[in-house]
Amino acid sequence: MESINSKNIILGISGGIAAYKTPELVRRLKDRGANVRVVMTPNANEFVTALSLQAVSGMPVRTEILDTEGESGMDHIDLARWADLILIAPASASIVSRLATGSASDLLCTLCLATEAPVFLAPAMNRVMWGKPATKRNVSQLLDDGFLVLGPGVGHQACGETGSGRMLDPLDMIKLLEEQISKPPAVNKILEVMITAGPTWEALDPVRGITNASSGKMGYEIARAFQQHGCSVTLISGPCNLDTPSGVRRIDVTSAADMFNAVHTNVSKIQIFIGVAAVADYRPVNTESQKMKKNASEMTITLVRNPDILASVASLAEPPFCVGFAAETENLRNYAVSKLNKKKLDLVAANIVGQENLGFNAEDNALLLIGKDTDQQLGPASKATLSRQLCTIVLKKYEEKNST
Ligand code: C5P
């Protein structure tokens, strides 16, 4: 894994209570050998002092863009060029929104616009703010623009609430950062990756059907992560209310049978297949062409098994590298291992469903990755963060398998 040793890091601090953790973050970054310069937004000064940060970083702290002293030392363009990466921690809802619009209203935003280095955000805000559509839109825009997001974590918040939106602890944040700057192994061709996502809809009649609570978020974030790693990504999506990640080819389907057909029409050219979709296991034997009437007091619907799309891909004569998901309410590891063997998969990403704030329809998730030589816990973390971790691991495992 690549280290931040000798890297030039601008630590951007925005105004949020989690800013009190940043002197500790500076120390931990320096422990790992990084050169750290701190830039604060004007609001950050309310939560932590520039003096403390100057003492721990050993460097002058910059706040104002029009600061004659600062600009005479290293002007903001030189500072943006100096950085190997920018880490904004905490990233408040306000700076997330400013960055999403490309604002240059303060020094930190200006540096993010002026730099060619990657910018990492460690969001920290109240769980309701983190869950608001406006914040989700902004984060999704930033991910599309190439920003990287670390966390947030789930847990107790300064406002007294519990949920998602907590800034990651310094050591966890640095570990994730190092994982994310570690490029996946170089591949000498563009890999074709196919991902299924979302639920399926098994129609009973023109207005009713059998479906489930999958939002599609995990599959869409995984598609985005592989696309951002330079793969060519086809996303076969059940009915979802999500924007297509930029650069991803999306094929919309409704039922499991449609999904099966779309997958098998396109499967021959792919190297990696990831089944994230919550495919309905059964479909009605008959779909009525007209809306059914409620005449009888009871009704029996006969269902038949749907084909297992993932298992059908994994049992092709020359299968791609296959990754399955397993959503379970208990015995996570046992079910994951049995799915790995039964469906002949390379990796299974198992997650517990039915827990508050994690899994189906939630912003966050936690995965247990099981493979022949893999047994690793990822998260809890945002689905975007988990997807990038998963992407790095899958590409590494794919390379290992294909180099032997
Ligand atoms: O056996 P189970 O449904 O728990 O397996 C889940 C995994 O299998 C997921 O990766 C899901 O996308 C895939 N699957 C599938 N086709 C089905 C059922 C599940 O591709 N009919």
Coordinates of C-alpha atoms and ligand atoms in Angstrom, one line a residue:
M1 CA 0.0 0.0 0.0
E2 CA 1.3 3.5 -0.9
S3 CA 2.2 5.7 2.1
I4 CA 1.8 9.4 2.6
N5 CA 5.5 9.5 3.6
S6 CA 7.2 12.6 2.1
K7 CA 3.9 13.7 0.5
N8 CA 3.0 17.4 0.6
I9 CA -0.5 17.6 2.1
I10 CA -2.7 20.7 2.5
L11 CA -5.0 20.0 5.4
G12 CA -8.1 22.2 4.8
I13 CA -10.2 22.8 7.9
S14 CA -13.7 24.0 7.6
G15 CA -16.1 25.2 10.3
G16 CA -17.5 22.3 12.2
I17 CA -17.1 21.0 15.7
A18 CA -15.0 18.1 14.5
A19 CA -12.3 20.7 13.8
Y20 CA -11.2 20.2 17.4
K21 CA -9.7 16.9 16.3
T22 CA -7.5 18.4 13.7
P23 CA -4.3 19.1 15.8
E24 CA -4.3 15.4 16.5
L25 CA -4.8 14.7 12.7
V26 CA -1.8 16.9 11.9
R27 CA 0.3 15.0 14.3
R28 CA -0.7 11.6 12.9
L29 CA -0.1 12.8 9.3
K30 CA 3.4 14.0 10.3
D31 CA 4.0 10.7 12.2
R32 CA 3.5 9.0 8.8
G33 CA 6.2 11.3 7.3
A34 CA 3.9 13.8 5.5
N35 CA 4.7 17.5 5.1
V36 CA 1.6 19.3 6.3
R37 CA 0.4 22.9 5.6
V38 CA -2.8 24.0 7.2
V39 CA -5.4 26.2 5.5
M40 CA -8.5 27.2 7.5
T41 CA -11.8 28.7 6.4
P42 CA -12.8 31.8 8.3
N43 CA -15.4 29.8 10.3
A44 CA -12.9 27.1 11.3
N45 CA -11.3 29.7 13.5
E46 CA -14.3 29.5 15.8
F47 CA -13.6 25.9 16.6
V48 CA -9.8 25.5 16.7
T49 CA -7.1 28.1 16.8
A50 CA -4.6 28.8 14.1
L51 CA -1.9 29.0 16.8
S52 CA -2.4 25.4 17.9
L53 CA -2.3 24.2 14.3
Q54 CA 0.8 26.3 13.6
A55 CA 2.5 24.7 16.6
V56 CA 1.7 21.1 15.6
S57 CA 2.4 21.6 11.9
G58 CA 5.5 23.8 12.3
M59 CA 4.3 25.9 9.4
P60 CA 2.3 29.2 9.1
V61 CA -1.4 28.6 8.9
R62 CA -3.3 30.4 6.0
T63 CA -6.9 31.6 6.2
E64 CA -7.3 34.6 3.9
I65 CA -6.9 34.6 0.2
L66 CA -5.9 38.3 0.3
D67 CA -3.2 38.0 2.9
T68 CA -0.2 40.0 1.8
E69 CA 2.1 38.2 4.2
G70 CA 1.0 34.8 3.0
E71 CA 1.0 35.7 -0.6
S72 CA 4.5 37.1 -0.4
G73 CA 5.7 33.7 1.0
M74 CA 4.0 31.1 -1.2
D75 CA 1.1 32.5 -3.2
H76 CA -2.1 30.5 -3.5
I77 CA -1.2 29.2 -7.0
D78 CA 2.2 28.0 -5.7
L79 CA 0.5 26.5 -2.7
A80 CA -2.0 24.6 -5.0
R81 CA 1.0 23.4 -7.1
W82 CA 3.0 22.4 -4.0
A83 CA 0.3 20.0 -2.8
D84 CA 0.5 16.3 -3.7
L85 CA -3.0 16.0 -2.2
I86 CA -5.5 18.2 -0.4
L87 CA -7.4 16.7 2.6
I88 CA -10.4 18.7 3.8
A89 CA -11.3 17.5 7.4
P90 CA -13.8 18.3 8.6
A91 CA -15.7 19.0 5.4
S92 CA -18.8 20.8 6.5
A93 CA -22.1 20.9 4.6
S94 CA -21.2 24.5 3.7
I95 CA -17.9 23.7 2.1
V96 CA -19.3 20.6 0.3
S97 CA -21.9 22.9 -1.3
R98 CA -19.4 25.6 -2.2
L99 CA -17.0 23.1 -3.8
A100 CA -19.9 21.5 -5.7
T101 CA -20.6 24.8 -7.4
G102 CA -16.9 25.5 -8.2
S103 CA -16.9 28.5 -5.9
A104 CA -13.7 30.4 -5.2
S105 CA -15.1 32.4 -2.3
D106 CA -12.3 31.6 0.1
L107 CA -8.7 30.4 0.1
L108 CA -9.5 26.7 0.6
C109 CA -12.1 26.6 -2.2
T110 CA -9.7 28.5 -4.5
L111 CA -6.9 26.0 -3.8
C112 CA -9.2 23.1 -4.7
L113 CA -10.0 24.8 -8.0
A114 CA -6.4 25.7 -8.7
T115 CA -4.8 22.3 -7.9
E116 CA -4.2 19.3 -10.1
A117 CA -3.8 17.2 -7.0
P118 CA -6.5 14.9 -5.8
V119 CA -8.9 16.4 -3.2
F120 CA -10.2 14.2 -0.4
L121 CA -13.1 15.2 1.8
A122 CA -13.8 13.9 5.2
P123 CA -17.4 15.0 5.8
A124 CA -18.6 15.8 9.3
M125 CA -22.1 17.1 10.0
N126 CA -25.3 16.3 11.8
R127 CA -26.9 13.1 10.4
V128 CA -30.0 14.9 9.1
M129 CA -27.8 17.4 7.2
W130 CA -25.8 14.5 5.8
G131 CA -29.1 12.8 4.7
K132 CA -30.6 15.8 3.0
P133 CA -31.2 15.6 -0.8
A134 CA -29.2 18.8 -1.3
T135 CA -26.1 17.3 0.5
K136 CA -26.5 14.1 -1.4
R137 CA -26.7 16.0 -4.7
N138 CA -23.6 18.0 -3.8
V139 CA -21.6 14.9 -2.8
S140 CA -22.7 13.1 -5.9
Q141 CA -21.6 16.1 -8.0
L142 CA -18.2 16.2 -6.3
L143 CA -17.7 12.4 -6.8
D144 CA -18.5 12.9 -10.5
D145 CA -16.0 15.8 -10.6
G146 CA -13.3 13.5 -9.2
F147 CA -13.2 14.4 -5.5
L148 CA -12.7 11.5 -3.1
V149 CA -14.8 11.1 0.0
L150 CA -13.5 9.5 3.2
G151 CA -16.4 8.4 5.4
P152 CA -18.3 9.8 7.2
G153 CA -18.5 7.3 10.0
V154 CA -21.6 6.2 11.9
G155 CA -21.9 6.8 15.7
H156 CA -22.4 9.3 18.4
Q157 CA -22.4 12.9 17.2
A158 CA -21.5 16.2 19.0
C159 CA -25.1 17.3 18.7
G160 CA -26.2 14.4 20.9
E161 CA -27.7 12.4 18.1
T162 CA -26.5 9.0 16.7
G163 CA -26.2 8.2 13.1
S164 CA -24.2 8.8 10.0
G165 CA -22.1 12.0 9.6
R166 CA -19.4 11.7 12.1
M167 CA -15.9 12.6 11.0
L168 CA -13.6 9.5 10.8
D169 CA -11.0 9.2 13.6
P170 CA -7.6 10.4 12.4
L171 CA -6.0 7.0 12.2
D172 CA -8.9 5.5 10.3
M173 CA -9.0 8.5 8.0
I174 CA -5.2 8.1 7.2
K175 CA -5.6 4.4 6.6
L176 CA -8.4 5.0 4.1
L177 CA -6.5 7.8 2.5
E178 CA -3.4 5.6 2.0
E179 CA -5.6 2.8 0.6
Q180 CA -7.1 5.2 -1.9
I181 CA -3.9 6.7 -3.1
S182 CA -2.6 3.2 -3.7
K183 CA -3.3 2.8 -7.4
P184 CA -4.7 -0.6 -8.3
P185 CA -2.1 -2.7 -10.2
A186 CA -1.4 -1.4 -13.7
V187 CA -3.4 -3.3 -16.3
N188 CA -2.3 -3.2 -19.8
K189 CA -5.8 -3.0 -21.3
I190 CA -9.0 -1.3 -20.3
L191 CA -11.0 -3.8 -18.3
E192 CA -14.6 -4.3 -19.1
V193 CA -16.7 -4.5 -16.0
M194 CA -20.4 -5.4 -15.7
I195 CA -22.4 -4.6 -12.6
T196 CA -26.1 -5.4 -11.9
A197 CA -27.8 -3.1 -9.5
G198 CA -31.1 -2.3 -7.9
P199 CA -34.2 -4.4 -7.4
T200 CA -36.2 -6.2 -10.1
W201 CA -39.9 -5.8 -10.6
E202 CA -42.0 -9.0 -11.3
A203 CA -45.3 -7.9 -12.6
L204 CA -48.6 -9.4 -11.4
D205 CA -50.7 -7.1 -13.6
P206 CA -50.1 -3.8 -15.3
V207 CA -50.0 -1.9 -12.0
R208 CA -48.9 -4.4 -9.4
G209 CA -45.7 -6.4 -8.9
I210 CA -43.3 -8.1 -6.5
T211 CA -40.2 -6.1 -5.7
N212 CA -37.9 -5.3 -2.7
A213 CA -36.4 -2.3 -0.9
S214 CA -33.1 -2.2 -2.7
S215 CA -32.3 1.4 -3.7
G216 CA -29.5 0.6 -6.1
K217 CA -27.0 2.9 -4.4
M218 CA -24.4 0.3 -3.7
G219 CA -24.3 -0.9 -7.3
Y220 CA -24.2 2.6 -8.7
E221 CA -21.4 3.6 -6.4
I222 CA -19.4 0.5 -7.4
A223 CA -20.0 1.4 -11.0
R224 CA -18.7 4.9 -10.4
A225 CA -15.6 3.6 -8.6
F226 CA -14.6 1.2 -11.4
Q227 CA -15.3 3.9 -14.0
Q228 CA -13.0 6.3 -12.0
H229 CA -10.3 3.6 -12.0
G230 CA -10.3 3.7 -15.8
C231 CA -12.5 0.6 -16.4
S232 CA -15.2 0.5 -19.1
V233 CA -18.4 -0.1 -17.0
T234 CA -21.8 -1.5 -18.1
L235 CA -24.4 -1.1 -15.4
I236 CA -27.5 -3.3 -15.8
S237 CA -30.0 -1.5 -13.6
G238 CA -33.4 -2.6 -12.2
P239 CA -35.9 0.2 -11.5
C240 CA -33.9 2.9 -9.6
N241 CA -34.3 6.6 -9.0
L242 CA -30.6 7.4 -9.3
D243 CA -28.5 9.4 -11.8
T244 CA -26.2 7.4 -14.0
P245 CA -22.6 7.9 -12.8
S246 CA -20.7 9.8 -15.5
G247 CA -19.0 7.7 -18.1
V248 CA -21.0 4.6 -17.2
R249 CA -23.1 2.8 -19.9
R250 CA -26.4 2.0 -18.3
I251 CA -29.0 -0.5 -19.5
D252 CA -32.4 -0.3 -17.8
V253 CA -34.3 -3.5 -17.2
T254 CA -37.4 -4.3 -15.2
S255 CA -37.7 -8.0 -14.4
A256 CA -35.2 -10.7 -13.5
A257 CA -35.8 -12.3 -16.9
D258 CA -34.9 -8.9 -18.6
M259 CA -31.8 -8.6 -16.4
F260 CA -30.8 -12.2 -17.3
N261 CA -31.1 -11.4 -21.0
A262 CA -29.3 -8.1 -20.8
V263 CA -26.4 -9.7 -18.9
H264 CA -26.1 -12.6 -21.3
T265 CA -26.3 -10.4 -24.4
N266 CA -23.3 -8.4 -23.2
V267 CA -21.3 -10.9 -21.1
S268 CA -18.9 -12.2 -23.7
K269 CA -16.6 -9.2 -23.7
I270 CA -16.3 -8.6 -19.9
Q271 CA -13.5 -9.5 -17.6
I272 CA -15.2 -8.7 -14.2
F273 CA -18.8 -9.3 -13.2
I274 CA -20.3 -8.0 -10.0
G275 CA -23.8 -9.0 -9.1
V276 CA -25.1 -6.4 -6.7
A277 CA -28.8 -6.5 -7.8
A278 CA -31.4 -7.7 -5.3
V279 CA -32.9 -10.0 -7.9
A280 CA -36.3 -11.4 -7.1
D281 CA -36.0 -15.1 -6.4
Y282 CA -39.5 -15.8 -7.7
R283 CA -41.9 -14.4 -10.3
P284 CA -45.6 -14.9 -10.8
V285 CA -46.4 -17.8 -13.2
N286 CA -48.9 -15.6 -15.0
T287 CA -48.9 -11.8 -15.5
E288 CA -52.5 -10.6 -16.0
S289 CA -52.9 -8.3 -19.0
Q290 CA -55.6 -6.3 -17.3
K291 CA -55.7 -4.9 -13.7
M292 CA -56.9 -7.7 -11.4
K293 CA -60.2 -7.1 -9.5
K294 CA -60.7 -7.8 -5.9
N295 CA -63.7 -10.1 -6.2
A296 CA -62.7 -13.0 -4.0
S297 CA -61.9 -12.7 -0.3
E298 CA -58.7 -14.7 -0.7
M299 CA -56.2 -14.9 -3.5
T300 CA -53.5 -17.4 -4.3
I301 CA -50.6 -16.4 -6.5
T302 CA -48.3 -19.1 -7.8
L303 CA -44.7 -18.2 -8.2
V304 CA -41.9 -19.9 -10.1
R305 CA -38.1 -19.6 -9.4
N306 CA -36.2 -17.0 -11.4
P307 CA -32.8 -18.0 -12.9
D308 CA -29.8 -17.2 -10.8
I309 CA -28.0 -14.6 -13.0
L310 CA -24.8 -14.5 -11.0
A311 CA -24.5 -18.3 -10.9
S312 CA -25.2 -18.6 -14.6
V313 CA -22.4 -16.1 -15.4
A314 CA -20.0 -17.9 -13.0
S315 CA -20.7 -21.3 -14.6
L316 CA -19.9 -20.1 -18.2
A317 CA -17.2 -22.1 -19.9
E318 CA -14.8 -19.1 -19.6
P319 CA -16.3 -17.1 -16.8
P320 CA -15.3 -13.5 -15.9
F321 CA -13.9 -12.8 -12.4
C322 CA -17.2 -13.0 -10.4
V323 CA -18.2 -11.1 -7.3
G324 CA -21.5 -11.7 -5.5
F325 CA -23.3 -9.9 -2.8
A326 CA -25.0 -11.6 0.1
A327 CA -27.5 -9.7 2.1
E328 CA -28.2 -11.6 5.3
T329 CA -29.9 -11.1 8.6
E330 CA -27.8 -13.6 10.5
N331 CA -24.8 -16.1 10.2
L332 CA -23.1 -13.7 7.8
R333 CA -19.8 -15.6 7.4
N334 CA -21.4 -19.1 7.1
Y335 CA -23.8 -18.0 4.4
A336 CA -21.1 -16.0 2.6
V337 CA -18.8 -19.0 2.5
S338 CA -21.6 -21.3 1.3
K339 CA -22.6 -18.8 -1.5
L340 CA -18.9 -18.5 -2.6
N341 CA -18.7 -22.3 -3.1
K342 CA -22.2 -23.0 -4.4
K343 CA -22.2 -20.2 -7.0
K344 CA -18.4 -20.8 -7.8
L345 CA -17.5 -17.1 -7.1
D346 CA -14.2 -15.4 -6.7
L347 CA -15.4 -13.1 -4.0
V348 CA -18.5 -12.6 -1.9
A349 CA -19.3 -9.2 -0.2
A350 CA -21.6 -10.0 2.6
N351 CA -23.6 -7.4 4.5
I352 CA -26.0 -7.7 7.4
V353 CA -29.4 -6.2 6.5
G354 CA -32.1 -5.1 8.9
Q355 CA -29.7 -2.9 11.0
E356 CA -30.5 0.8 11.4
N357 CA -28.6 3.1 9.0
L358 CA -26.8 0.3 7.2
G359 CA -27.5 -1.8 4.1
F360 CA -30.6 -1.6 2.0
N361 CA -31.8 1.9 1.2
A362 CA -29.2 3.4 3.6
E363 CA -26.3 5.8 2.9
D364 CA -23.8 3.5 4.7
N365 CA -22.9 -0.1 4.7
A366 CA -20.4 -2.6 6.1
L367 CA -19.1 -5.5 4.1
L368 CA -17.4 -8.8 5.0
L369 CA -15.3 -9.8 2.0
I370 CA -14.8 -13.5 1.7
G371 CA -12.7 -15.3 -1.0
K372 CA -10.3 -18.2 -1.3
D373 CA -7.5 -16.1 0.3
T374 CA -9.6 -13.2 1.5
D375 CA -11.3 -12.5 4.8
Q376 CA -11.6 -8.8 5.4
Q377 CA -14.1 -6.4 7.0
L378 CA -14.7 -3.1 5.2
G379 CA -16.5 -0.3 7.0
P380 CA -19.0 0.8 8.3
A381 CA -18.5 3.6 5.9
S382 CA -20.4 5.4 3.2
K383 CA -21.2 3.3 0.1
A384 CA -19.0 5.6 -2.0
T385 CA -16.0 4.9 0.3
L386 CA -16.7 1.2 0.5
S387 CA -17.0 1.0 -3.3
R388 CA -13.6 2.5 -3.9
Q389 CA -12.1 0.0 -1.3
L390 CA -13.9 -2.9 -3.0
C391 CA -12.8 -1.7 -6.4
T392 CA -9.1 -1.7 -5.4
I393 CA -9.3 -5.2 -3.9
V394 CA -11.2 -6.7 -6.8
L395 CA -8.7 -5.3 -9.3
K396 CA -5.8 -6.6 -7.3
K397 CA -7.4 -10.1 -6.9
Y398 CA -8.3 -10.1 -10.6
E399 CA -4.7 -9.4 -11.5
E400 CA -3.4 -12.1 -9.1
K401 CA -5.8 -14.7 -10.6
N402 CA -4.8 -13.8 -14.2
S403 CA -1.1 -13.7 -13.6
T404 CA -0.9 -17.3 -12.3
Ligands
C5P1 O1 -28.5 -16.4 -3.2 P1 -28.7 -14.9 -3.0 O2 -29.9 -14.4 -3.7 O3 -28.6 -14.5 -1.6 O4 -27.4 -14.4 -3.7 C1 -27.2 -13.0 -3.8 C2 -26.2 -12.8 -5.0 O5 -26.7 -13.4 -6.2 C3 -26.2 -11.3 -5.4 O6 -24.9 -11.0 -5.9 C4 -27.3 -11.2 -6.4 O7 -27.0 -10.1 -7.3 C5 -27.1 -12.5 -7.2 N1 -28.4 -13.1 -7.7 C6 -28.6 -13.2 -9.1 N2 -29.7 -13.7 -9.5 C7 -30.7 -14.2 -8.7 C8 -30.5 -14.1 -7.3 C9 -29.3 -13.6 -6.8 O8 -27.7 -12.7 -9.8 N3 -31.8 -14.7 -9.2

